Coordinates of C-alpha atoms (C1' of nucleotides) in Angstrom, one line a residue:
Chain A
M1202 CA -77.9 5.4 195.1
L1203 CA -74.2 5.6 195.1
K1204 CA -72.5 9.1 194.7
L1205 CA -69.0 9.8 194.2
Y1206 CA -67.1 12.9 193.7
N1207 CA -65.6 12.6 190.1
S1208 CA -62.0 14.9 189.5
L1209 CA -63.0 15.3 185.5
S1210 CA -66.0 17.1 186.4
R1211 CA -65.1 18.4 190.1
K1212 CA -68.4 17.6 191.2
I1213 CA -70.3 14.7 193.3
E1214 CA -71.8 12.5 190.1
I1215 CA -74.4 9.9 190.7
F1216 CA -73.0 6.7 189.7
K1217 CA -74.0 5.0 186.6
P1218 CA -71.7 2.7 185.6
I1219 CA -70.9 2.1 181.6
D1220 CA -72.3 -1.9 181.5
K1221 CA -73.1 -4.4 184.1
E1222 CA -69.5 -4.9 185.6
V1223 CA -67.8 -2.2 186.7
K1224 CA -64.3 -1.8 185.8
I1225 CA -61.8 0.0 188.0
Y1226 CA -58.3 0.8 187.4
T1227 CA -56.1 1.7 190.8
C1228 CA -52.7 2.7 190.3
G1229 CA -50.7 0.6 192.2
P1230 CA -47.6 0.6 193.9
T1231 CA -43.7 0.7 192.3
V1232 CA -41.8 -2.0 193.9
Y1233 CA -38.5 -0.5 194.7
D1234 CA -38.7 -0.5 198.3
H1235 CA -41.6 -0.6 201.4
V1236 CA -44.9 0.9 200.5
H1237 CA -45.3 3.7 203.1
I1238 CA -48.2 4.3 205.1
G1239 CA -49.4 7.2 202.5
N1240 CA -49.2 4.5 199.7
L1241 CA -51.6 2.4 202.0
S1242 CA -53.9 5.2 203.0
S1243 CA -54.4 5.4 199.2
F1244 CA -54.9 1.6 198.7
I1245 CA -57.3 1.2 201.8
Y1246 CA -59.8 4.1 200.1
A1247 CA -59.4 2.2 196.6
D1248 CA -60.4 -1.2 198.6
L1249 CA -63.2 0.9 200.1
L1250 CA -64.4 2.2 197.2
A1251 CA -65.1 -1.4 195.7
R1252 CA -66.7 -2.8 199.0
I1253 CA -69.1 -0.2 198.4
L1254 CA -69.7 -1.1 195.2
E1255 CA -70.4 -4.4 195.8
I1256 CA -72.9 -3.5 198.5
D1257 CA -74.7 -1.5 196.1
G1258 CA -75.0 -5.3 194.0
Y1259 CA -72.8 -4.3 191.4
K1260 CA -70.3 -7.0 189.8
I1261 CA -66.6 -5.4 190.0
K1262 CA -63.5 -5.7 188.3
Q1263 CA -60.7 -4.4 190.1
V1264 CA -57.1 -4.1 188.2
M1265 CA -54.0 -2.9 190.2
N1266 CA -50.7 -2.6 188.3
I1267 CA -47.3 -3.4 190.0
T1268 CA -45.1 -0.6 188.3
D1269 CA -41.8 -2.9 188.1
I1270 CA -39.8 -1.2 185.8
D1271 CA -38.9 2.7 185.7
D1272 CA -36.3 5.0 187.2
K1273 CA -36.1 4.3 190.8
M1274 CA -36.3 0.8 190.4
I1275 CA -33.3 1.2 187.9
L1276 CA -31.3 2.9 190.4
R1277 CA -32.2 0.8 193.5
S1278 CA -31.8 -2.6 191.8
K1279 CA -28.1 -1.6 190.9
E1280 CA -27.6 -0.7 194.8
E1281 CA -29.2 -3.9 195.9
Y1282 CA -27.7 -6.3 193.1
P1283 CA -24.5 -4.6 191.8
E1284 CA -23.3 -8.2 190.7
E1285 CA -26.3 -9.2 188.7
S1286 CA -27.5 -7.9 185.1
P1287 CA -29.4 -5.3 184.9
E1288 CA -32.5 -7.3 183.9
N1289 CA -32.2 -10.0 187.0
A1290 CA -31.1 -7.2 189.3
L1291 CA -34.8 -5.4 188.4
A1292 CA -36.2 -8.6 188.6
N1293 CA -35.0 -9.6 192.1
L1294 CA -35.7 -5.7 193.5
A1295 CA -39.2 -6.5 191.9
K1296 CA -40.3 -10.1 193.4
L1297 CA -38.6 -9.0 196.6
Y1298 CA -40.9 -5.9 197.3
E1299 CA -44.4 -7.4 195.5
T1300 CA -44.2 -10.0 197.6
T1301 CA -44.2 -7.9 201.0
F1302 CA -46.3 -5.4 199.3
K1303 CA -49.2 -8.2 199.1
Q1304 CA -48.6 -9.1 202.6
D1305 CA -48.5 -5.4 203.9
I1306 CA -52.1 -4.6 201.9
S1307 CA -53.6 -8.0 203.3
S1308 CA -52.8 -6.9 206.9
V1309 CA -54.8 -3.4 206.5
G1310 CA -57.5 -5.7 205.2
I1311 CA -57.3 -5.3 201.2
R1312 CA -58.9 -8.2 200.0
L1313 CA -55.9 -9.8 197.7
N1314 CA -58.1 -12.1 195.8
K1315 CA -60.3 -9.5 194.6
L1316 CA -57.6 -7.9 193.1
D1317 CA -56.5 -8.9 189.5
F1318 CA -52.9 -7.7 189.4
I1319 CA -50.8 -6.6 185.9
K1320 CA -47.5 -6.1 185.9
A1321 CA -45.7 -3.6 183.7
T1322 CA -43.1 -6.0 182.8
D1323 CA -45.6 -8.6 181.9
S1324 CA -47.5 -5.5 179.4
I1325 CA -44.1 -4.5 176.9
L1326 CA -45.4 -6.3 174.1
Q1327 CA -48.5 -4.1 174.6
M1328 CA -47.3 -1.2 175.3
Q1329 CA -45.0 -0.7 172.3
S1330 CA -48.3 -1.9 170.1
L1331 CA -50.0 1.4 171.3
I1332 CA -46.2 3.2 170.9
T1333 CA -46.2 1.6 166.9
K1334 CA -50.2 2.9 166.4
L1335 CA -49.3 6.4 168.3
V1336 CA -46.3 6.9 166.1
K1337 CA -48.1 5.8 162.9
N1338 CA -51.0 8.0 163.5
G1339 CA -49.1 10.9 164.1
F1340 CA -49.3 11.3 167.8
A1341 CA -45.9 10.5 168.7
Y1342 CA -42.6 11.2 167.4
I1343 CA -38.8 9.8 167.4
A1344 CA -36.1 12.0 169.4
D1345 CA -32.3 11.3 169.4
D1346 CA -33.5 10.3 173.3
G1347 CA -36.9 8.5 173.2
I1348 CA -40.0 8.4 171.9
Y1349 CA -42.6 11.5 172.9
F1350 CA -46.0 11.9 173.0
S1351 CA -46.9 15.1 171.0
I1352 CA -49.6 17.2 172.9
E1353 CA -49.7 19.3 170.1
A1354 CA -51.0 16.7 167.4
Y1355 CA -53.2 15.8 170.3
Q1356 CA -55.2 19.1 170.7
K1357 CA -55.3 19.4 166.6
D1358 CA -56.9 16.4 167.0
K1359 CA -59.1 18.3 168.8
K1360 CA -58.7 16.7 172.1
K1361 CA -58.5 18.5 175.5
Y1362 CA -54.9 18.4 177.2
G1363 CA -56.1 19.4 180.8
Q1364 CA -59.2 17.5 181.4
L1365 CA -58.4 16.8 184.7
L1366 CA -56.9 20.3 186.0
E1367 CA -57.0 23.9 184.1
L1368 CA -53.3 23.8 182.5
D1369 CA -51.7 27.0 181.2
I1370 CA -49.7 25.0 178.3
Q1371 CA -48.5 28.6 176.5
N1372 CA -47.3 29.9 179.9
T1373 CA -44.8 27.5 181.6
S1374 CA -42.3 30.0 182.1
K1375 CA -42.6 30.1 185.9
A1376 CA -42.6 26.5 186.5
R1377 CA -38.7 25.2 186.5
I1378 CA -38.9 23.1 183.6
N1379 CA -35.3 21.8 182.8
N1380 CA -35.7 21.0 179.0
D1381 CA -32.3 20.6 178.3
E1382 CA -32.4 16.9 179.4
Y1383 CA -34.5 16.0 177.3
D1384 CA -34.8 15.8 173.5
K1385 CA -38.0 17.0 173.0
H1386 CA -40.2 19.5 171.3
T1387 CA -42.2 21.2 173.9
A1388 CA -41.9 21.1 178.0
H1389 CA -45.3 19.4 178.3
D1390 CA -44.6 16.2 175.6
F1391 CA -43.3 13.4 178.1
A1392 CA -41.5 10.1 177.4
L1393 CA -43.3 6.8 175.8
W1394 CA -40.5 5.3 175.6
K1395 CA -36.4 5.7 176.4
F1396 CA -33.7 4.4 174.4
M1397 CA -31.4 2.2 176.2
K1398 CA -28.6 3.7 178.8
P1399 CA -25.5 1.5 179.8
N1400 CA -26.2 -0.8 182.6
E1401 CA -29.9 -0.7 182.3
P1402 CA -32.3 -3.2 181.6
A1403 CA -33.5 -2.9 177.9
W1404 CA -36.1 -4.4 175.8
S1405 CA -36.1 -5.0 171.9
F1406 CA -38.8 -2.8 170.2
E1407 CA -39.2 -2.7 166.2
I1408 CA -40.6 0.1 164.1
D1409 CA -40.3 -0.2 160.5
G1410 CA -37.6 -2.7 160.8
K1411 CA -35.5 -0.4 163.5
D1412 CA -34.7 -1.7 166.7
Y1413 CA -35.3 0.9 169.2
I1414 CA -33.7 -0.5 172.2
G1415 CA -35.1 0.6 175.3
R1416 CA -37.9 0.7 178.1
P1417 CA -41.5 2.2 178.0
G1418 CA -42.3 5.8 179.7
W1419 CA -44.1 5.6 183.0
H1420 CA -47.5 7.0 181.7
I1421 CA -47.6 4.2 179.0
E1422 CA -47.6 1.5 181.1
C1423 CA -50.7 2.0 182.3
S1424 CA -52.3 3.0 179.4
A1425 CA -51.4 -0.4 178.1
M1426 CA -52.3 -2.1 181.1
S1427 CA -55.6 -1.1 181.6
N1428 CA -56.2 -1.2 177.9
E1429 CA -55.1 -4.7 178.0
K1430 CA -57.1 -5.9 181.2
L1431 CA -60.4 -3.6 181.2
G1432 CA -60.4 -1.9 177.4
I1433 CA -61.4 1.4 176.8
P1434 CA -63.2 3.2 178.3
F1435 CA -63.5 2.0 181.7
D1436 CA -65.6 2.9 185.1
I1437 CA -63.0 4.1 187.6
H1438 CA -59.6 5.5 187.7
T1439 CA -58.6 5.5 191.1
G1440 CA -55.2 6.9 192.9
G1441 CA -53.4 9.8 195.2
I1442 CA -54.1 13.4 194.4
D1443 CA -50.6 13.8 193.1
L1444 CA -51.3 11.7 190.3
I1445 CA -53.4 14.2 188.4
F1446 CA -51.3 15.8 186.7
P1447 CA -49.7 14.4 184.8
H1448 CA -49.7 10.8 185.2
H1449 CA -53.3 10.5 184.9
E1450 CA -53.3 13.5 182.3
N1451 CA -51.0 11.6 180.2
E1452 CA -52.9 8.5 180.5
I1453 CA -55.8 10.1 179.2
A1454 CA -54.2 11.7 176.1
Q1455 CA -52.2 8.2 175.1
S1456 CA -55.5 6.5 175.6
T1457 CA -57.7 8.7 173.4
A1458 CA -55.1 10.1 171.0
G1459 CA -57.2 8.9 167.8
N1460 CA -60.1 7.5 169.1
S1461 CA -63.5 9.2 168.2
S1462 CA -64.0 9.2 171.7
P1463 CA -62.2 11.3 174.7
L1464 CA -63.5 8.9 176.9
Y1465 CA -60.7 6.8 179.1
A1466 CA -62.5 6.3 182.1
K1467 CA -65.8 7.8 183.4
Y1468 CA -65.0 8.6 186.7
F1469 CA -61.6 9.2 188.4
I1470 CA -61.3 9.5 192.1
H1471 CA -58.4 10.7 193.6
N1472 CA -57.9 10.3 197.2
E1473 CA -55.9 13.2 199.3
H1474 CA -52.2 12.6 201.2
L1475 CA -51.7 11.5 204.6
L1476 CA -50.2 14.0 207.0
I1477 CA -47.7 13.0 209.4
D1478 CA -48.2 14.9 212.7
K1479 CA -49.7 17.6 210.6
R1480 CA -46.9 17.8 208.4
K1481 CA -46.0 16.2 204.4
M1482 CA -44.9 13.0 204.4
S1483 CA -41.0 13.4 203.4
K1484 CA -37.6 11.8 203.7
S1485 CA -35.9 15.1 204.8
L1486 CA -38.3 15.2 207.7
G1487 CA -37.8 11.8 208.4
N1488 CA -41.3 10.9 208.7
V1489 CA -41.9 8.3 206.5
Y1490 CA -43.1 5.3 207.7
N1491 CA -44.3 1.8 206.5
L1492 CA -46.2 -0.8 208.2
T1493 CA -43.3 -2.8 210.0
D1494 CA -42.7 0.6 212.3
L1495 CA -46.5 -0.3 213.3
E1496 CA -45.4 -4.0 213.9
E1497 CA -42.7 -3.1 215.9
K1498 CA -44.5 -0.9 218.2
K1499 CA -47.2 -3.7 218.2
L1500 CA -50.1 -2.0 217.1
D1501 CA -52.6 -3.8 215.1
P1502 CA -52.9 -3.2 211.3
L1503 CA -56.0 -2.6 211.4
A1504 CA -56.0 -0.2 213.7
F1505 CA -54.7 1.9 211.0
R1506 CA -57.2 1.2 208.7
L1507 CA -59.6 1.9 210.9
L1508 CA -57.4 5.5 211.8
I1509 CA -57.7 6.1 207.8
L1510 CA -61.3 5.2 207.6
Q1511 CA -62.2 7.5 210.2
S1512 CA -61.8 10.6 208.1
H1513 CA -62.7 10.8 204.4
Y1514 CA -60.5 10.2 201.4
R1515 CA -61.0 14.0 200.0
N1516 CA -59.4 15.3 203.2
Q1517 CA -56.1 15.2 204.6
A1518 CA -56.1 12.6 206.8
N1519 CA -53.5 13.0 209.8
F1520 CA -51.0 10.6 211.0
S1521 CA -49.5 10.4 214.9
W1522 CA -48.6 7.8 217.2
E1523 CA -51.5 9.1 219.3
L1524 CA -54.2 8.8 216.6
L1525 CA -53.4 5.5 216.4
K1526 CA -53.8 4.5 219.3
A1527 CA -56.9 6.1 220.0
A1528 CA -57.8 4.4 216.6
S1529 CA -56.5 1.3 218.5
N1530 CA -59.0 1.7 221.2
R1531 CA -61.9 2.4 219.1
L1532 CA -61.6 -0.9 217.5
K1533 CA -61.4 -2.8 220.4
D1534 CA -64.7 -1.2 221.6
L1535 CA -65.7 -2.8 217.7
K1536 CA -64.4 -6.0 218.8
N1537 CA -66.6 -5.6 221.9
F1538 CA -69.4 -5.0 220.4
A1539 CA -69.0 -7.7 217.8
V1540 CA -69.0 -10.6 220.8
L1541 CA -72.4 -9.6 221.9
Y1542 CA -73.3 -11.5 219.6
Y1543 CA -72.1 -14.7 221.4
Q1544 CA -73.9 -13.2 224.2
T1545 CA -77.7 -12.6 223.2
K1546 CA -80.2 -13.6 226.0
P1547 CA -83.6 -15.5 225.8
T1548 CA -85.4 -12.0 227.1
A1549 CA -83.4 -9.4 226.5
G1550 CA -84.8 -5.9 225.7
S1551 CA -86.9 -4.4 222.8
E1552 CA -86.9 -6.1 219.1
I1553 CA -83.7 -4.3 217.1
N1554 CA -84.4 -2.9 213.8
F1555 CA -81.2 -4.2 212.2
T1556 CA -82.8 -3.5 208.7
K1557 CA -83.3 0.1 209.5
I1558 CA -79.6 0.6 211.0
T1559 CA -78.3 -1.1 207.8
D1560 CA -79.8 0.8 205.7
E1561 CA -78.8 4.3 207.5
I1562 CA -75.1 2.6 206.9
K1563 CA -75.8 1.9 203.4
E1564 CA -77.1 5.2 202.9
A1565 CA -73.9 6.9 204.4
S1566 CA -71.3 5.4 202.4
F1567 CA -73.2 5.5 199.4
D1568 CA -72.7 9.4 200.1
D1569 CA -69.4 9.7 198.7
L1570 CA -67.9 7.0 201.1
N1571 CA -68.7 9.0 204.0
I1572 CA -67.0 6.5 207.0
A1573 CA -67.2 8.6 209.2
K1574 CA -70.7 9.1 209.7
V1575 CA -71.2 5.0 209.4
L1576 CA -69.1 5.0 212.4
A1577 CA -71.0 7.8 214.5
I1578 CA -74.5 5.4 213.5
L1579 CA -72.3 2.3 214.6
S1580 CA -72.0 4.0 218.2
N1581 CA -74.8 5.0 218.5
F1582 CA -76.1 1.7 217.5
Q1583 CA -73.4 -0.1 220.4
N1584 CA -74.3 2.0 223.0
L1585 CA -77.9 1.0 222.3
I1586 CA -77.7 -2.9 223.0
Q1587 CA -74.8 -2.7 225.3
D1588 CA -77.0 -2.5 228.6
E1589 CA -80.1 -4.5 226.6
L1590 CA -78.3 -6.7 225.2
V1591 CA -79.9 -8.5 221.5
N1592 CA -82.7 -10.9 221.9
D1593 CA -81.7 -14.9 221.3
N1594 CA -84.4 -14.8 218.3
Q1595 CA -82.4 -11.8 216.5
K1596 CA -79.2 -13.9 217.0
E1597 CA -79.0 -14.6 213.2
E1598 CA -79.8 -11.4 212.3
F1599 CA -76.9 -9.7 214.1
K1600 CA -74.7 -12.1 212.4
I1601 CA -75.7 -10.9 209.0
F1602 CA -75.4 -7.4 210.3
L1603 CA -71.8 -8.6 211.4
N1604 CA -71.2 -10.1 208.0
M1605 CA -72.4 -6.7 206.4
L1606 CA -70.3 -4.6 208.4
D1607 CA -67.3 -6.6 207.4
N1608 CA -68.0 -6.4 203.9
L1609 CA -68.1 -2.6 204.4
L1610 CA -65.0 -2.0 206.5
G1611 CA -62.6 -4.9 206.8
L1612 CA -62.3 -4.9 209.9
T1613 CA -62.9 -8.3 210.7
L1614 CA -64.9 -8.0 213.4
G1615 CA -67.3 -10.9 212.3
K1616 CA -63.9 -13.3 213.0
T1617 CA -64.2 -12.8 216.9
T1618 CA -64.2 -16.3 218.5
D1619 CA -66.5 -17.0 221.4
I1620 CA -64.8 -17.8 224.8
N1621 CA -64.2 -21.4 225.2
S1622 CA -66.1 -23.8 227.5
E1623 CA -63.4 -23.5 230.6
Q1624 CA -64.0 -19.7 230.7
Y1625 CA -67.7 -20.1 230.6
K1626 CA -67.9 -22.6 233.9
I1627 CA -65.4 -19.7 235.4
I1628 CA -68.4 -17.1 235.0
L1629 CA -71.0 -19.7 236.0
D1630 CA -68.5 -20.3 239.3
R1631 CA -68.5 -16.9 239.9
D1632 CA -72.4 -16.4 239.6
I1633 CA -72.4 -19.0 242.2
A1634 CA -69.9 -17.3 244.3
R1635 CA -71.5 -13.7 244.1
K1636 CA -75.3 -15.5 244.7
S1637 CA -73.4 -16.9 248.2
N1638 CA -71.8 -13.4 248.6
D1639 CA -68.5 -14.8 248.4
W1640 CA -66.5 -12.0 247.5
K1641 CA -63.2 -13.1 247.5
R1642 CA -64.1 -16.3 245.0
S1643 CA -65.7 -13.8 243.0
D1644 CA -62.9 -11.6 242.5
E1645 CA -60.6 -14.5 242.0
L1646 CA -62.3 -15.5 239.3
R1647 CA -62.3 -12.3 238.0
D1648 CA -58.8 -12.0 238.2
E1649 CA -58.1 -15.6 236.4
L1650 CA -60.5 -14.7 233.4
L1651 CA -58.2 -11.6 233.0
K1652 CA -55.0 -13.7 232.8
S1653 CA -56.4 -14.6 229.0
N1654 CA -57.9 -11.1 228.7
I1655 CA -61.0 -11.5 229.0
G1656 CA -62.9 -9.0 231.7
I1657 CA -66.2 -8.9 232.9
R1658 CA -68.8 -6.2 233.7
D1659 CA -71.5 -7.1 236.1
T1660 CA -74.9 -5.7 234.7
T1661 CA -78.8 -6.0 235.4
Q1662 CA -78.5 -8.6 232.9
G1663 CA -75.8 -10.8 234.4
Q1664 CA -72.1 -11.3 233.8
I1665 CA -71.0 -9.8 230.4
W1666 CA -67.6 -10.7 229.3
F1667 CA -65.3 -8.4 226.6
L1668 CA -61.8 -8.5 225.1
V1669 CA -59.2 -6.4 227.2
Chain B
rG397 C1' -46.7 33.8 188.7
rG398 C1' -51.4 30.0 186.8
rC399 C1' -54.9 26.1 188.8
rG400 C1' -56.8 23.7 193.6
rC401 C1' -58.0 22.4 198.1
rC402 C1' -58.3 23.2 203.5
rU403 C1' -59.0 26.0 208.5
rU404 C1' -65.0 23.1 213.6
rG405 C1' -64.5 21.6 220.9
rA406 C1' -58.1 18.9 224.7
rC407 C1' -57.0 16.0 220.1
rG408 C1' -59.2 13.8 215.8
rG409 C1' -63.4 14.2 212.4
rA410 C1' -68.5 14.5 210.6
rG411 C1' -72.4 17.7 209.4
rU412 C1' -74.6 22.3 206.4
rG413 C1' -79.2 28.0 206.5
rG414 C1' -83.2 26.7 212.8
rU415 C1' -82.3 20.8 216.4
rU416 C1' -76.4 16.6 221.0
rA417 C1' -72.9 14.0 215.1
rC418 C1' -69.3 10.8 216.5
rG419 C1' -64.8 9.2 218.6
rU420 C1' -60.1 9.2 221.9
rG421 C1' -58.3 11.7 225.9
rG422 C1' -58.9 14.6 231.0
rA423 C1' -62.4 15.6 235.2
rA424 C1' -66.5 15.1 238.2
rG425 C1' -70.9 12.1 239.3
rU426 C1' -74.4 8.0 239.4
rC427 C1' -74.4 2.5 239.7
rU428 C1' -71.2 -1.5 242.3
rG429 C1' -69.7 -5.8 248.0
rC430 C1' -64.9 -3.3 245.8
rA431 C1' -63.9 -2.8 240.6
rA432 C1' -64.7 -2.3 235.4
rA433 C1' -67.6 -1.5 232.0
rA434 C1' -72.0 1.2 231.1
rC435 C1' -74.8 6.2 232.0
rU436 C1' -75.0 11.6 233.1
rU437 C1' -72.3 16.1 233.6
rU438 C1' -68.4 18.9 232.5
rU439 C1' -63.7 19.9 229.4
rU440 C1' -64.5 28.9 226.3
rA441 C1' -66.4 24.5 218.9
rC442 C1' -67.0 26.2 214.2
rA443 C1' -59.9 31.2 211.6
rC444 C1' -60.8 36.6 211.2
rC445 C1' -63.8 41.1 209.1
rG446 C1' -67.9 42.6 206.1
rG447 C1' -72.3 41.4 203.4
rU448 C1' -77.2 38.5 202.6
rU449 C1' -81.3 36.6 205.9
rC450 C1' -86.0 36.8 210.8
rG451 C1' -82.1 33.2 211.3
rA452 C1' -75.1 31.7 209.1
rA453 C1' -70.2 27.4 211.6
rU454 C1' -73.4 26.4 207.1
rC455 C1' -74.5 31.1 201.1
rC456 C1' -71.7 35.2 199.2
rG457 C1' -67.1 38.8 199.6
rG458 C1' -62.7 40.3 201.6
rU459 C1' -58.3 39.1 205.6
rA460 C1' -55.0 35.6 207.3
rG461 C1' -52.6 31.2 208.0
rG462 C1' -52.0 26.2 206.1
rU463 C1' -51.5 23.0 201.9
rG464 C1' -51.3 20.5 196.8
rC465 C1' -50.5 20.7 191.6
rC466 C1' -48.0 23.4 187.3
rU467 C1' -42.9 16.7 183.8
rC468 C1' -42.2 10.7 186.4
rC469 C1' -44.5 11.6 194.1
rA470 C1' -49.9 7.5 197.2

RNA sequence: GGCGCCUUGACGGAGUGGUUACGUGGAAGUCUGCAAAACUUUUUACACCGGUUCGAAUCCGGUAGGUGCCUCCA
């Protein structure tokens, strides 16, 4: 029984899918630069959610959008490709960072082949048709500089604007709103379509015979793309906590205006932000890192994944190089647990109840993704078998267990390889040397293995190798 | 000003009315031919002040500190 915290109700709810196939929409990146490790943490949690749903037996469809048209994209593309036309500059920039984005998320164990990507610029027609519908039905109005969504009209339709947070729309005087820049009726109305400015990419958009050439607003992109791929309503919408307002609130409004049901997504799952040395990640503090910073320090991206998994998605996780090193050590330990699979014994200790451990792990992960607890269960289990090892007749069960862990955590524990026959020969020779008390020879052989990063520990069960 | 969230040991980080979470690091010990690994112990745990209760880190109230959102930032 999977339990999830739903931002709509602000409560932990029992997950019940709308239909057999669970439909998930994950707010993806704006591809104007490398994604930073905070973005990555968000995608790792979304990936984790999908994995847990699968383990719970659901078939899933997970869509991730790629925002390749917005203010930042335009600005950056002009900087990077000043010679190109606005359209080409935009396409070049998007192509470059879409590729690096996919590499990055793949490195941190996110399964690319499980994600159904959709690009904003490929869905302009869907956005336009949604905007046209909103205009025709009176939920949007055409102003001098763009087409805006009318919150007043939405509320008159007996819909609540503020489903994800309590909003005091009347009292916005405290919020610093620069209303002069836009030609909209009220402060909270937001742009669905922005009319073309010089030197900006634009798409033709005809309503009632008139061309409103321009580009989509940010929020409409996700409404159109989610509807295109998943329909409405769908099961789960994920994203960072900052997207709650206005982005997701606006998505709900656009997508449900005029519909009989106010339901857009049944569950909204939001992850907290990653802190760097307990401080907010920001350019002014110079603490915005991306994956290349990790790779330069020769740190395994999967150690970063483990660092993220160690803390709960609804808590602010902390990142520091020291913590990453700690996570890296823990990952190594987990791998050395996994290689015990190659070192089962004919007569090891007592029978291990893999089913029980598996059930405990599943139960923890189903409890609003409590991976910290999963890892604790795993550590205890690891301590249990480290000395006694696993009996040969349970080798297959061990394999299944490791596969389950990989499906859940994505740390590729099952992908470790056995040592080769030469290395086994060294272990055998060392055994002989030890039996004849030839310690010099024994130590030489141990050093030799160490050269290929294989360590040896001498236990009552004989020599056990591990990865250094 | 409005609406939220958080505060656990050296450092991270779960838990949640009575029981060792767990990890990383430091120290000591056991084991060992020596190591390594493992194991054991240790390194003032639950921000502060009240209240409820037989009992509170856990529930309630207040205080302090941190933090998020209130128009485009995962």
